[in-house]
Amino acid sequence: MTQTFDHTPGAELSAADLATWRERLRAVRTVVVLTGAGISAESGVPTFRQAQTGLWARYRAENLATPEAFEHDPDLVWRWYAGRREKLLSVQPNAGHRALAELAERVPELVLVTQNVDGLHQRAGSREVIELHGSIHRLHPFGLAQPGADDSADWPQPPGEQPPRDARGRLLRPSVVWFGESLPERALAEAIQAAGRADVFLAIGTSALVHPAASLPLLAREQGAWTVEVNPQETALSARMDQVLRGAAGQVLPQLLAALA
Ligand code: OAD
């Protein structure tokens, strides 16, 4: 049965929440975490689906985040991503990112899977991060089906007004997954594998509307994991999780970490 604890964002978790969590983590081997845009919200990064302020409320995804858009106007797409990356480099990881980096030191195995392309988990100290939707901080040649380690390139400094070309003359593009593109195969395989062996699965700050990422918590649950959602709002996952913690990640995660001390 699902236990739902109704917290206002930022509220303190109850003793009962913390006791459940502590108990579940006692003999845990593998904790798998899936994060979405919500974990970076407190760093000042807009999420995708927030009404009015969300990225997809302000920009038309098909004009910017598709291969067709890049083909049609590579300079526009390049400049948009360069601006977005600049903003991401100017913000800081928050308490939620930091708590996850520390949690990795407290459990035998923590696999961190993110849909975010912002690099904030790594900047908070998380070492191995499975980036399901790629990274805005890398580039790869346009025309390849998906980013691969051997063809990734760094951003030029300054980025300039147009996408650069690689040694073979191919236009370089941000290594993020665009609409209509497949996820990086290796990252997806690793995430599915981890979800299958998770003892505890945390879904944090995701609306769980985009698959296959959104299927991971359910897959983990089917395989016997204890599943927890951390989100101030109800989502497509809420009714199917074992524990729902309604609150902001930057408030909830430090409390979960402290409970293990
Ligand atoms: P969404 O924008 O769809 O959802 C963000 C979620 O974060 C919502 O459920 C919010 O309630 C929650 N949230 C907001 N503030 C929060 C906070 N402080 N702490 C915790 N949660 C908070 O973002 P994603 O689910 O990440 O894909 O979106 C998934 C994918 O859709 C993205 O990776 C992107 C987008 O199209 C690609 O670009 C391929």
PDB file of C-alpha atoms and ligand atoms in Angstrom:
ATOM      1  CA  MET A   1       0.000   0.000   0.000  1.00  0.00           C
ATOM      2  CA  THR A   2       1.187   3.502  -0.762  1.00  0.00           C
ATOM      3  CA  GLN A   3       1.948   5.751   2.175  1.00  0.00           C
ATOM      4  CA  THR A   4       1.425   9.374   1.295  1.00  0.00           C
ATOM      5  CA  PHE A   5       2.851  12.045   3.541  1.00  0.00           C
ATOM      6  CA  ASP A   6       1.506  15.419   2.658  1.00  0.00           C
ATOM      7  CA  HIS A   7       4.193  18.017   3.169  1.00  0.00           C
ATOM      8  CA  THR A   8       4.099  21.533   2.008  1.00  0.00           C
ATOM      9  CA  PRO A   9       7.242  22.304   0.034  1.00  0.00           C
ATOM     10  CA  GLY A  10      10.111  22.824   2.362  1.00  0.00           C
ATOM     11  CA  ALA A  11       8.304  21.439   5.368  1.00  0.00           C
ATOM     12  CA  GLU A  12      10.029  19.209   7.872  1.00  0.00           C
ATOM     13  CA  LEU A  13       9.553  15.497   7.387  1.00  0.00           C
ATOM     14  CA  SER A  14       7.700  13.777  10.173  1.00  0.00           C
ATOM     15  CA  ALA A  15       9.337  11.341  12.562  1.00  0.00           C
ATOM     16  CA  ALA A  16       7.276   8.584  10.905  1.00  0.00           C
ATOM     17  CA  ASP A  17       8.649   9.410   7.433  1.00  0.00           C
ATOM     18  CA  LEU A  18      12.172   9.414   8.704  1.00  0.00           C
ATOM     19  CA  ALA A  19      11.745   6.189  10.653  1.00  0.00           C
ATOM     20  CA  THR A  20      10.403   4.417   7.543  1.00  0.00           C
ATOM     21  CA  TRP A  21      13.267   5.683   5.476  1.00  0.00           C
ATOM     22  CA  ARG A  22      15.898   4.737   8.070  1.00  0.00           C
ATOM     23  CA  GLU A  23      14.427   1.270   8.364  1.00  0.00           C
ATOM     24  CA  ARG A  24      14.428   0.761   4.577  1.00  0.00           C
ATOM     25  CA  LEU A  25      18.013   1.897   4.260  1.00  0.00           C
ATOM     26  CA  ARG A  26      19.317  -0.255   7.106  1.00  0.00           C
ATOM     27  CA  ALA A  27      20.336  -3.343   5.138  1.00  0.00           C
ATOM     28  CA  VAL A  28      20.247  -1.820   1.683  1.00  0.00           C
ATOM     29  CA  ARG A  29      22.718  -2.783  -0.995  1.00  0.00           C
ATOM     30  CA  THR A  30      21.759  -0.801  -4.060  1.00  0.00           C
ATOM     31  CA  VAL A  31      20.035   2.558  -4.105  1.00  0.00           C
ATOM     32  CA  VAL A  32      19.063   3.894  -7.530  1.00  0.00           C
ATOM     33  CA  VAL A  33      18.107   7.526  -7.949  1.00  0.00           C
ATOM     34  CA  LEU A  34      16.352   9.071 -10.927  1.00  0.00           C
ATOM     35  CA  THR A  35      16.371  12.864 -11.046  1.00  0.00           C
ATOM     36  CA  GLY A  36      14.528  15.314 -13.249  1.00  0.00           C
ATOM     37  CA  ALA A  37      14.467  19.059 -13.714  1.00  0.00           C
ATOM     38  CA  GLY A  38      12.913  19.583 -10.266  1.00  0.00           C
ATOM     39  CA  ILE A  39      16.163  18.850  -8.476  1.00  0.00           C
ATOM     40  CA  SER A  40      17.778  21.827 -10.174  1.00  0.00           C
ATOM     41  CA  ALA A  41      14.821  24.165  -9.616  1.00  0.00           C
ATOM     42  CA  GLU A  42      16.245  25.461  -6.350  1.00  0.00           C
ATOM     43  CA  SER A  43      19.459  26.339  -8.184  1.00  0.00           C
ATOM     44  CA  GLY A  44      17.368  28.666 -10.345  1.00  0.00           C
ATOM     45  CA  VAL A  45      17.089  26.406 -13.405  1.00  0.00           C
ATOM     46  CA  PRO A  46      13.576  26.464 -14.894  1.00  0.00           C
ATOM     47  CA  THR A  47      11.854  23.097 -15.231  1.00  0.00           C
ATOM     48  CA  PHE A  48      10.233  22.063 -18.505  1.00  0.00           C
ATOM     49  CA  ARG A  49       6.543  21.880 -17.762  1.00  0.00           C
ATOM     50  CA  GLN A  50       5.902  24.584 -15.183  1.00  0.00           C
ATOM     51  CA  ALA A  51       3.092  26.798 -16.474  1.00  0.00           C
ATOM     52  CA  GLN A  52       4.417  30.182 -17.653  1.00  0.00           C
ATOM     53  CA  THR A  53       7.993  29.818 -16.399  1.00  0.00           C
ATOM     54  CA  GLY A  54       8.778  26.316 -17.731  1.00  0.00           C
ATOM     55  CA  LEU A  55      11.105  26.070 -20.716  1.00  0.00           C
ATOM     56  CA  TRP A  56       8.505  24.461 -22.945  1.00  0.00           C
ATOM     57  CA  ALA A  57       5.964  27.136 -21.985  1.00  0.00           C
ATOM     58  CA  ARG A  58       8.282  29.895 -23.197  1.00  0.00           C
ATOM     59  CA  TYR A  59       9.876  28.268 -26.252  1.00  0.00           C
ATOM     60  CA  ARG A  60       8.556  25.987 -28.929  1.00  0.00           C
ATOM     61  CA  ALA A  61      10.448  22.756 -28.538  1.00  0.00           C
ATOM     62  CA  GLU A  62      10.108  21.944 -32.232  1.00  0.00           C
ATOM     63  CA  ASN A  63      11.934  25.162 -33.158  1.00  0.00           C
ATOM     64  CA  LEU A  64      14.895  24.396 -30.946  1.00  0.00           C
ATOM     65  CA  ALA A  65      15.128  20.851 -29.700  1.00  0.00           C
ATOM     66  CA  THR A  66      14.762  18.731 -32.806  1.00  0.00           C
ATOM     67  CA  PRO A  67      17.190  17.607 -35.531  1.00  0.00           C
ATOM     68  CA  GLU A  68      14.927  19.350 -38.051  1.00  0.00           C
ATOM     69  CA  ALA A  69      15.307  22.649 -36.204  1.00  0.00           C
ATOM     70  CA  PHE A  70      19.091  22.363 -36.326  1.00  0.00           C
ATOM     71  CA  GLU A  71      19.028  21.440 -39.987  1.00  0.00           C
ATOM     72  CA  HIS A  72      16.763  24.395 -40.734  1.00  0.00           C
ATOM     73  CA  ASP A  73      18.603  27.020 -38.684  1.00  0.00           C
ATOM     74  CA  PRO A  74      21.766  25.696 -37.012  1.00  0.00           C
ATOM     75  CA  ASP A  75      22.875  29.164 -35.916  1.00  0.00           C
ATOM     76  CA  LEU A  76      19.628  29.850 -34.015  1.00  0.00           C
ATOM     77  CA  VAL A  77      19.734  26.502 -32.216  1.00  0.00           C
ATOM     78  CA  TRP A  78      23.433  26.945 -31.466  1.00  0.00           C
ATOM     79  CA  ARG A  79      22.951  30.393 -29.978  1.00  0.00           C
ATOM     80  CA  TRP A  80      20.007  29.235 -27.868  1.00  0.00           C
ATOM     81  CA  TYR A  81      21.996  26.356 -26.398  1.00  0.00           C
ATOM     82  CA  ALA A  82      25.069  28.546 -25.915  1.00  0.00           C
ATOM     83  CA  GLY A  83      22.916  30.986 -23.930  1.00  0.00           C
ATOM     84  CA  ARG A  84      21.337  28.214 -21.922  1.00  0.00           C
ATOM     85  CA  ARG A  85      24.719  26.673 -21.135  1.00  0.00           C
ATOM     86  CA  GLU A  86      26.077  30.047 -20.066  1.00  0.00           C
ATOM     87  CA  LYS A  87      23.189  30.387 -17.587  1.00  0.00           C
ATOM     88  CA  LEU A  88      23.741  26.870 -16.272  1.00  0.00           C
ATOM     89  CA  LEU A  89      27.414  27.607 -15.680  1.00  0.00           C
ATOM     90  CA  SER A  90      26.432  30.667 -13.669  1.00  0.00           C
ATOM     91  CA  VAL A  91      24.223  28.788 -11.177  1.00  0.00           C
ATOM     92  CA  GLN A  92      25.340  26.585  -8.302  1.00  0.00           C
ATOM     93  CA  PRO A  93      24.388  23.049  -7.243  1.00  0.00           C
ATOM     94  CA  ASN A  94      21.930  23.105  -4.334  1.00  0.00           C
ATOM     95  CA  ALA A  95      21.460  21.176  -1.099  1.00  0.00           C
ATOM     96  CA  GLY A  96      19.565  18.415  -2.934  1.00  0.00           C
ATOM     97  CA  HIS A  97      22.418  17.742  -5.356  1.00  0.00           C
ATOM     98  CA  ARG A  98      24.897  17.788  -2.474  1.00  0.00           C
ATOM     99  CA  ALA A  99      22.825  15.412  -0.333  1.00  0.00           C
ATOM    100  CA  LEU A 100      22.802  12.858  -3.158  1.00  0.00           C
ATOM    101  CA  ALA A 101      26.570  13.117  -3.586  1.00  0.00           C
ATOM    102  CA  GLU A 102      26.932  12.421   0.135  1.00  0.00           C
ATOM    103  CA  LEU A 103      24.372   9.634   0.153  1.00  0.00           C
ATOM    104  CA  ALA A 104      26.627   7.780  -2.280  1.00  0.00           C
ATOM    105  CA  GLU A 105      29.249   7.607   0.487  1.00  0.00           C
ATOM    106  CA  ARG A 106      26.804   6.126   2.978  1.00  0.00           C
ATOM    107  CA  VAL A 107      25.432   3.121   1.054  1.00  0.00           C
ATOM    108  CA  PRO A 108      27.238   0.207  -0.581  1.00  0.00           C
ATOM    109  CA  GLU A 109      26.105   1.165  -4.080  1.00  0.00           C
ATOM    110  CA  LEU A 110      24.324   4.253  -5.361  1.00  0.00           C
ATOM    111  CA  VAL A 111      23.513   4.582  -9.038  1.00  0.00           C
ATOM    112  CA  LEU A 112      22.533   8.092 -10.038  1.00  0.00           C
ATOM    113  CA  VAL A 113      20.511   8.390 -13.236  1.00  0.00           C
ATOM    114  CA  THR A 114      19.526  11.848 -14.418  1.00  0.00           C
ATOM    115  CA  GLN A 115      17.377  13.265 -17.166  1.00  0.00           C
ATOM    116  CA  ASN A 116      19.106  16.592 -16.663  1.00  0.00           C
ATOM    117  CA  VAL A 117      21.735  17.840 -19.047  1.00  0.00           C
ATOM    118  CA  ASP A 118      22.975  20.586 -16.705  1.00  0.00           C
ATOM    119  CA  GLY A 119      25.992  18.879 -15.094  1.00  0.00           C
ATOM    120  CA  LEU A 120      24.978  20.065 -11.599  1.00  0.00           C
ATOM    121  CA  HIS A 121      25.200  16.593 -10.023  1.00  0.00           C
ATOM    122  CA  GLN A 122      28.829  16.316 -11.096  1.00  0.00           C
ATOM    123  CA  ARG A 123      29.577  19.809  -9.830  1.00  0.00           C
ATOM    124  CA  ALA A 124      28.068  18.809  -6.458  1.00  0.00           C
ATOM    125  CA  GLY A 125      30.528  15.907  -6.257  1.00  0.00           C
ATOM    126  CA  SER A 126      28.606  12.952  -7.699  1.00  0.00           C
ATOM    127  CA  ARG A 127      31.205  10.947  -9.535  1.00  0.00           C
ATOM    128  CA  GLU A 128      29.427   8.580 -11.863  1.00  0.00           C
ATOM    129  CA  VAL A 129      26.240   9.953 -13.310  1.00  0.00           C
ATOM    130  CA  ILE A 130      24.225   8.190 -15.982  1.00  0.00           C
ATOM    131  CA  GLU A 131      23.030  11.001 -18.239  1.00  0.00           C
ATOM    132  CA  LEU A 132      19.973   9.596 -19.987  1.00  0.00           C
ATOM    133  CA  HIS A 133      19.334  12.733 -22.030  1.00  0.00           C
ATOM    134  CA  GLY A 134      22.981  13.616 -22.666  1.00  0.00           C
ATOM    135  CA  SER A 135      24.893  16.678 -21.542  1.00  0.00           C
ATOM    136  CA  ILE A 136      24.769  20.275 -22.668  1.00  0.00           C
ATOM    137  CA  HIS A 137      28.468  20.557 -21.850  1.00  0.00           C
ATOM    138  CA  ARG A 138      29.589  18.282 -24.669  1.00  0.00           C
ATOM    139  CA  LEU A 139      29.250  18.399 -28.440  1.00  0.00           C
ATOM    140  CA  HIS A 140      29.069  15.723 -31.103  1.00  0.00           C
ATOM    141  CA  PRO A 141      28.779  15.728 -34.888  1.00  0.00           C
ATOM    142  CA  PHE A 142      25.322  16.407 -36.297  1.00  0.00           C
ATOM    143  CA  GLY A 143      23.995  13.468 -38.238  1.00  0.00           C
ATOM    144  CA  LEU A 144      25.149  10.770 -35.849  1.00  0.00           C
ATOM    145  CA  ALA A 145      22.265   8.860 -34.345  1.00  0.00           C
ATOM    146  CA  GLN A 146      23.375   9.516 -30.764  1.00  0.00           C
ATOM    147  CA  PRO A 147      26.330  10.843 -28.821  1.00  0.00           C
ATOM    148  CA  GLY A 148      29.222   8.448 -28.338  1.00  0.00           C
ATOM    149  CA  ALA A 149      32.298   8.828 -26.166  1.00  0.00           C
ATOM    150  CA  ASP A 150      34.754   8.792 -29.057  1.00  0.00           C
ATOM    151  CA  ASP A 151      33.108  11.593 -30.995  1.00  0.00           C
ATOM    152  CA  SER A 152      32.458  14.029 -28.188  1.00  0.00           C
ATOM    153  CA  ALA A 153      34.072  17.450 -28.339  1.00  0.00           C
ATOM    154  CA  ASP A 154      34.400  20.464 -26.060  1.00  0.00           C
ATOM    155  CA  TRP A 155      32.649  23.770 -26.572  1.00  0.00           C
ATOM    156  CA  PRO A 156      34.792  26.431 -28.199  1.00  0.00           C
ATOM    157  CA  GLN A 157      35.553  29.406 -25.987  1.00  0.00           C
ATOM    158  CA  PRO A 158      33.849  31.781 -26.672  1.00  0.00           C
ATOM    159  CA  PRO A 159      31.061  29.759 -28.305  1.00  0.00           C
ATOM    160  CA  GLY A 160      30.601  32.187 -31.197  1.00  0.00           C
ATOM    161  CA  GLU A 161      27.504  32.736 -33.285  1.00  0.00           C
ATOM    162  CA  GLN A 162      27.635  29.536 -35.316  1.00  0.00           C
ATOM    163  CA  PRO A 163      28.253  25.883 -34.549  1.00  0.00           C
ATOM    164  CA  PRO A 164      31.854  24.851 -35.179  1.00  0.00           C
ATOM    165  CA  ARG A 165      32.915  21.927 -37.405  1.00  0.00           C
ATOM    166  CA  ASP A 166      35.074  18.958 -36.488  1.00  0.00           C
ATOM    167  CA  ALA A 167      38.248  17.911 -38.341  1.00  0.00           C
ATOM    168  CA  ARG A 168      36.107  16.064 -40.892  1.00  0.00           C
ATOM    169  CA  GLY A 169      34.012  19.149 -41.612  1.00  0.00           C
ATOM    170  CA  ARG A 170      30.917  17.954 -39.783  1.00  0.00           C
ATOM    171  CA  LEU A 171      28.841  20.516 -37.872  1.00  0.00           C
ATOM    172  CA  LEU A 172      29.014  20.026 -34.113  1.00  0.00           C
ATOM    173  CA  ARG A 173      25.862  20.166 -32.005  1.00  0.00           C
ATOM    174  CA  PRO A 174      25.098  19.945 -28.271  1.00  0.00           C
ATOM    175  CA  SER A 175      25.083  16.343 -27.004  1.00  0.00           C
ATOM    176  CA  VAL A 176      21.552  16.485 -25.683  1.00  0.00           C
ATOM    177  CA  VAL A 177      18.744  14.193 -26.742  1.00  0.00           C
ATOM    178  CA  TRP A 178      16.308  16.049 -28.964  1.00  0.00           C
ATOM    179  CA  PHE A 179      12.679  15.192 -29.627  1.00  0.00           C
ATOM    180  CA  GLY A 180      12.463  12.276 -32.013  1.00  0.00           C
ATOM    181  CA  GLU A 181      15.947  10.990 -31.122  1.00  0.00           C
ATOM    182  CA  SER A 182      16.924   7.825 -29.286  1.00  0.00           C
ATOM    183  CA  LEU A 183      18.496   7.873 -25.871  1.00  0.00           C
ATOM    184  CA  PRO A 184      22.196   7.009 -25.642  1.00  0.00           C
ATOM    185  CA  GLU A 185      22.130   3.212 -25.785  1.00  0.00           C
ATOM    186  CA  ARG A 186      24.733   2.516 -23.146  1.00  0.00           C
ATOM    187  CA  ALA A 187      23.272   4.949 -20.616  1.00  0.00           C
ATOM    188  CA  LEU A 188      19.807   3.478 -21.062  1.00  0.00           C
ATOM    189  CA  ALA A 189      21.055  -0.106 -20.743  1.00  0.00           C
ATOM    190  CA  GLU A 190      22.943   0.769 -17.541  1.00  0.00           C
ATOM    191  CA  ALA A 191      19.911   2.539 -16.089  1.00  0.00           C
ATOM    192  CA  ILE A 192      17.581  -0.382 -16.827  1.00  0.00           C
ATOM    193  CA  GLN A 193      20.063  -2.814 -15.371  1.00  0.00           C
ATOM    194  CA  ALA A 194      20.450  -0.745 -12.202  1.00  0.00           C
ATOM    195  CA  ALA A 195      16.684  -0.331 -11.792  1.00  0.00           C
ATOM    196  CA  GLY A 196      16.346  -4.105 -11.970  1.00  0.00           C
ATOM    197  CA  ARG A 197      18.692  -4.656  -9.033  1.00  0.00           C
ATOM    198  CA  ALA A 198      17.638  -1.677  -6.887  1.00  0.00           C
ATOM    199  CA  ASP A 199      16.630  -2.299  -3.284  1.00  0.00           C
ATOM    200  CA  VAL A 200      15.480   1.299  -2.935  1.00  0.00           C
ATOM    201  CA  PHE A 201      14.544   3.548  -5.843  1.00  0.00           C
ATOM    202  CA  LEU A 202      14.176   7.314  -5.438  1.00  0.00           C
ATOM    203  CA  ALA A 203      12.378   9.373  -8.104  1.00  0.00           C
ATOM    204  CA  ILE A 204      13.173  13.019  -7.480  1.00  0.00           C
ATOM    205  CA  GLY A 205      11.844  16.120  -9.214  1.00  0.00           C
ATOM    206  CA  THR A 206      10.432  14.508 -12.319  1.00  0.00           C
ATOM    207  CA  SER A 207       6.933  14.787 -13.743  1.00  0.00           C
ATOM    208  CA  ALA A 208       7.441  11.238 -15.062  1.00  0.00           C
ATOM    209  CA  LEU A 209       5.850  12.041 -18.401  1.00  0.00           C
ATOM    210  CA  VAL A 210       8.811  11.229 -20.630  1.00  0.00           C
ATOM    211  CA  HIS A 211       9.631   7.602 -21.318  1.00  0.00           C
ATOM    212  CA  PRO A 212      11.685   5.514 -21.050  1.00  0.00           C
ATOM    213  CA  ALA A 213      13.036   7.408 -17.998  1.00  0.00           C
ATOM    214  CA  ALA A 214       9.584   7.463 -16.412  1.00  0.00           C
ATOM    215  CA  SER A 215       9.347   3.675 -16.613  1.00  0.00           C
ATOM    216  CA  LEU A 216      12.428   3.093 -14.480  1.00  0.00           C
ATOM    217  CA  PRO A 217      10.766   3.508 -11.058  1.00  0.00           C
ATOM    218  CA  LEU A 218       7.969   1.162 -12.105  1.00  0.00           C
ATOM    219  CA  LEU A 219      10.413  -1.384 -13.429  1.00  0.00           C
ATOM    220  CA  ALA A 220      12.303  -1.212 -10.138  1.00  0.00           C
ATOM    221  CA  ARG A 221       9.104  -1.678  -8.182  1.00  0.00           C
ATOM    222  CA  GLU A 222       8.124  -4.711 -10.222  1.00  0.00           C
ATOM    223  CA  GLN A 223      11.500  -6.194  -9.377  1.00  0.00           C
ATOM    224  CA  GLY A 224      10.915  -5.677  -5.669  1.00  0.00           C
ATOM    225  CA  ALA A 225      12.438  -2.271  -4.922  1.00  0.00           C
ATOM    226  CA  TRP A 226      10.997   0.049  -2.270  1.00  0.00           C
ATOM    227  CA  THR A 227      10.094   3.157  -4.237  1.00  0.00           C
ATOM    228  CA  VAL A 228      10.050   6.723  -2.973  1.00  0.00           C
ATOM    229  CA  GLU A 229       8.999   9.897  -4.745  1.00  0.00           C
ATOM    230  CA  VAL A 230      10.287  13.323  -3.722  1.00  0.00           C
ATOM    231  CA  ASN A 231       8.266  16.072  -5.377  1.00  0.00           C
ATOM    232  CA  PRO A 232       6.186  19.023  -4.160  1.00  0.00           C
ATOM    233  CA  GLN A 233       3.455  18.125  -6.682  1.00  0.00           C
ATOM    234  CA  GLU A 234       1.496  15.042  -7.546  1.00  0.00           C
ATOM    235  CA  THR A 235       2.850  13.284 -10.651  1.00  0.00           C
ATOM    236  CA  ALA A 236       2.054  10.373 -12.927  1.00  0.00           C
ATOM    237  CA  LEU A 237       4.078   8.228 -10.509  1.00  0.00           C
ATOM    238  CA  SER A 238       2.641   9.282  -7.167  1.00  0.00           C
ATOM    239  CA  ALA A 239      -0.119   6.700  -6.899  1.00  0.00           C
ATOM    240  CA  ARG A 240       2.276   3.887  -7.679  1.00  0.00           C
ATOM    241  CA  MET A 241       5.104   4.658  -5.288  1.00  0.00           C
ATOM    242  CA  ASP A 242       5.550   3.085  -1.863  1.00  0.00           C
ATOM    243  CA  GLN A 243       6.332   6.380  -0.167  1.00  0.00           C
ATOM    244  CA  VAL A 244       5.576   9.875  -1.399  1.00  0.00           C
ATOM    245  CA  LEU A 245       7.407  12.776   0.188  1.00  0.00           C
ATOM    246  CA  ARG A 246       5.823  16.046  -0.853  1.00  0.00           C
ATOM    247  CA  GLY A 247       8.482  18.700  -0.620  1.00  0.00           C
ATOM    248  CA  ALA A 248      11.304  20.441  -2.400  1.00  0.00           C
ATOM    249  CA  ALA A 249      14.341  18.247  -3.030  1.00  0.00           C
ATOM    250  CA  GLY A 250      16.700  20.766  -1.448  1.00  0.00           C
ATOM    251  CA  GLN A 251      14.706  20.520   1.781  1.00  0.00           C
ATOM    252  CA  VAL A 252      13.753  16.855   1.814  1.00  0.00           C
ATOM    253  CA  LEU A 253      17.022  15.205   0.775  1.00  0.00           C
ATOM    254  CA  PRO A 254      19.231  16.741   3.485  1.00  0.00           C
ATOM    255  CA  GLN A 255      16.714  15.472   6.060  1.00  0.00           C
ATOM    256  CA  LEU A 256      16.838  11.963   4.596  1.00  0.00           C
ATOM    257  CA  LEU A 257      20.620  12.085   4.685  1.00  0.00           C
ATOM    258  CA  ALA A 258      20.720  13.348   8.270  1.00  0.00           C
ATOM    259  CA  ALA A 259      18.415  10.512   9.319  1.00  0.00           C
ATOM    260  CA  LEU A 260      21.145   8.030   8.399  1.00  0.00           C
ATOM    261  CA  ALA A 261      23.811   9.658  10.560  1.00  0.00           C
TER     262      ALA A 261
HETATM  263  P1  OAD B   1       9.369  18.500 -15.784  1.00  0.00           P
HETATM  264  O1  OAD B   1       9.487  19.970 -15.973  1.00  0.00           O
HETATM  265  O2  OAD B   1       8.418  17.744 -16.631  1.00  0.00           O
HETATM  266  O3  OAD B   1       8.964  18.206 -14.271  1.00  0.00           O
HETATM  267  C1  OAD B   1       9.636  18.801 -13.194  1.00  0.00           C
HETATM  268  C2  OAD B   1       9.114  18.212 -11.909  1.00  0.00           C
HETATM  269  O4  OAD B   1       9.867  18.757 -10.840  1.00  0.00           O
HETATM  270  C3  OAD B   1       7.630  18.518 -11.613  1.00  0.00           C
HETATM  271  O5  OAD B   1       6.977  17.323 -11.247  1.00  0.00           O
HETATM  272  C4  OAD B   1       7.693  19.483 -10.426  1.00  0.00           C
HETATM  273  O6  OAD B   1       6.607  19.332  -9.535  1.00  0.00           O
HETATM  274  C5  OAD B   1       8.991  19.050  -9.774  1.00  0.00           C
HETATM  275  N1  OAD B   1       9.646  20.074  -8.932  1.00  0.00           N
HETATM  276  C6  OAD B   1       9.602  21.422  -9.049  1.00  0.00           C
HETATM  277  N2  OAD B   1      10.357  21.997  -8.103  1.00  0.00           N
HETATM  278  C7  OAD B   1      10.901  20.993  -7.369  1.00  0.00           C
HETATM  279  C8  OAD B   1      11.783  20.946  -6.242  1.00  0.00           C
HETATM  280  N3  OAD B   1      12.265  22.042  -5.685  1.00  0.00           N
HETATM  281  N4  OAD B   1      12.126  19.725  -5.759  1.00  0.00           N
HETATM  282  C9  OAD B   1      11.622  18.596  -6.305  1.00  0.00           C
HETATM  283  N5  OAD B   1      10.811  18.583  -7.373  1.00  0.00           N
HETATM  284  C10 OAD B   1      10.453  19.761  -7.893  1.00  0.00           C
HETATM  285  O7  OAD B   1      10.852  17.912 -15.866  1.00  0.00           O
HETATM  286  P2  OAD B   1      11.333  16.408 -16.139  1.00  0.00           P
HETATM  287  O8  OAD B   1      10.431  15.426 -15.515  1.00  0.00           O
HETATM  288  O9  OAD B   1      12.771  16.359 -15.794  1.00  0.00           O
HETATM  289  O10 OAD B   1      13.727  15.886 -22.001  1.00  0.00           O
HETATM  290  O11 OAD B   1      11.190  16.322 -17.719  1.00  0.00           O
HETATM  291  C11 OAD B   1      11.603  15.171 -18.367  1.00  0.00           C
HETATM  292  C12 OAD B   1      12.160  15.491 -19.731  1.00  0.00           C
HETATM  293  O12 OAD B   1      11.223  16.281 -20.471  1.00  0.00           O
HETATM  294  C13 OAD B   1      13.394  16.369 -19.708  1.00  0.00           C
HETATM  295  O13 OAD B   1      14.587  15.657 -19.468  1.00  0.00           O
HETATM  296  C14 OAD B   1      13.384  16.944 -21.090  1.00  0.00           C
HETATM  297  C15 OAD B   1      11.926  17.316 -21.199  1.00  0.00           C
HETATM  298  O14 OAD B   1      11.422  17.390 -22.497  1.00  0.00           O
HETATM  299  C16 OAD B   1      14.519  16.130 -23.051  1.00  0.00           C
HETATM  300  O15 OAD B   1      14.912  17.253 -23.302  1.00  0.00           O
HETATM  301  C17 OAD B   1      14.848  14.923 -23.854  1.00  0.00           C
END
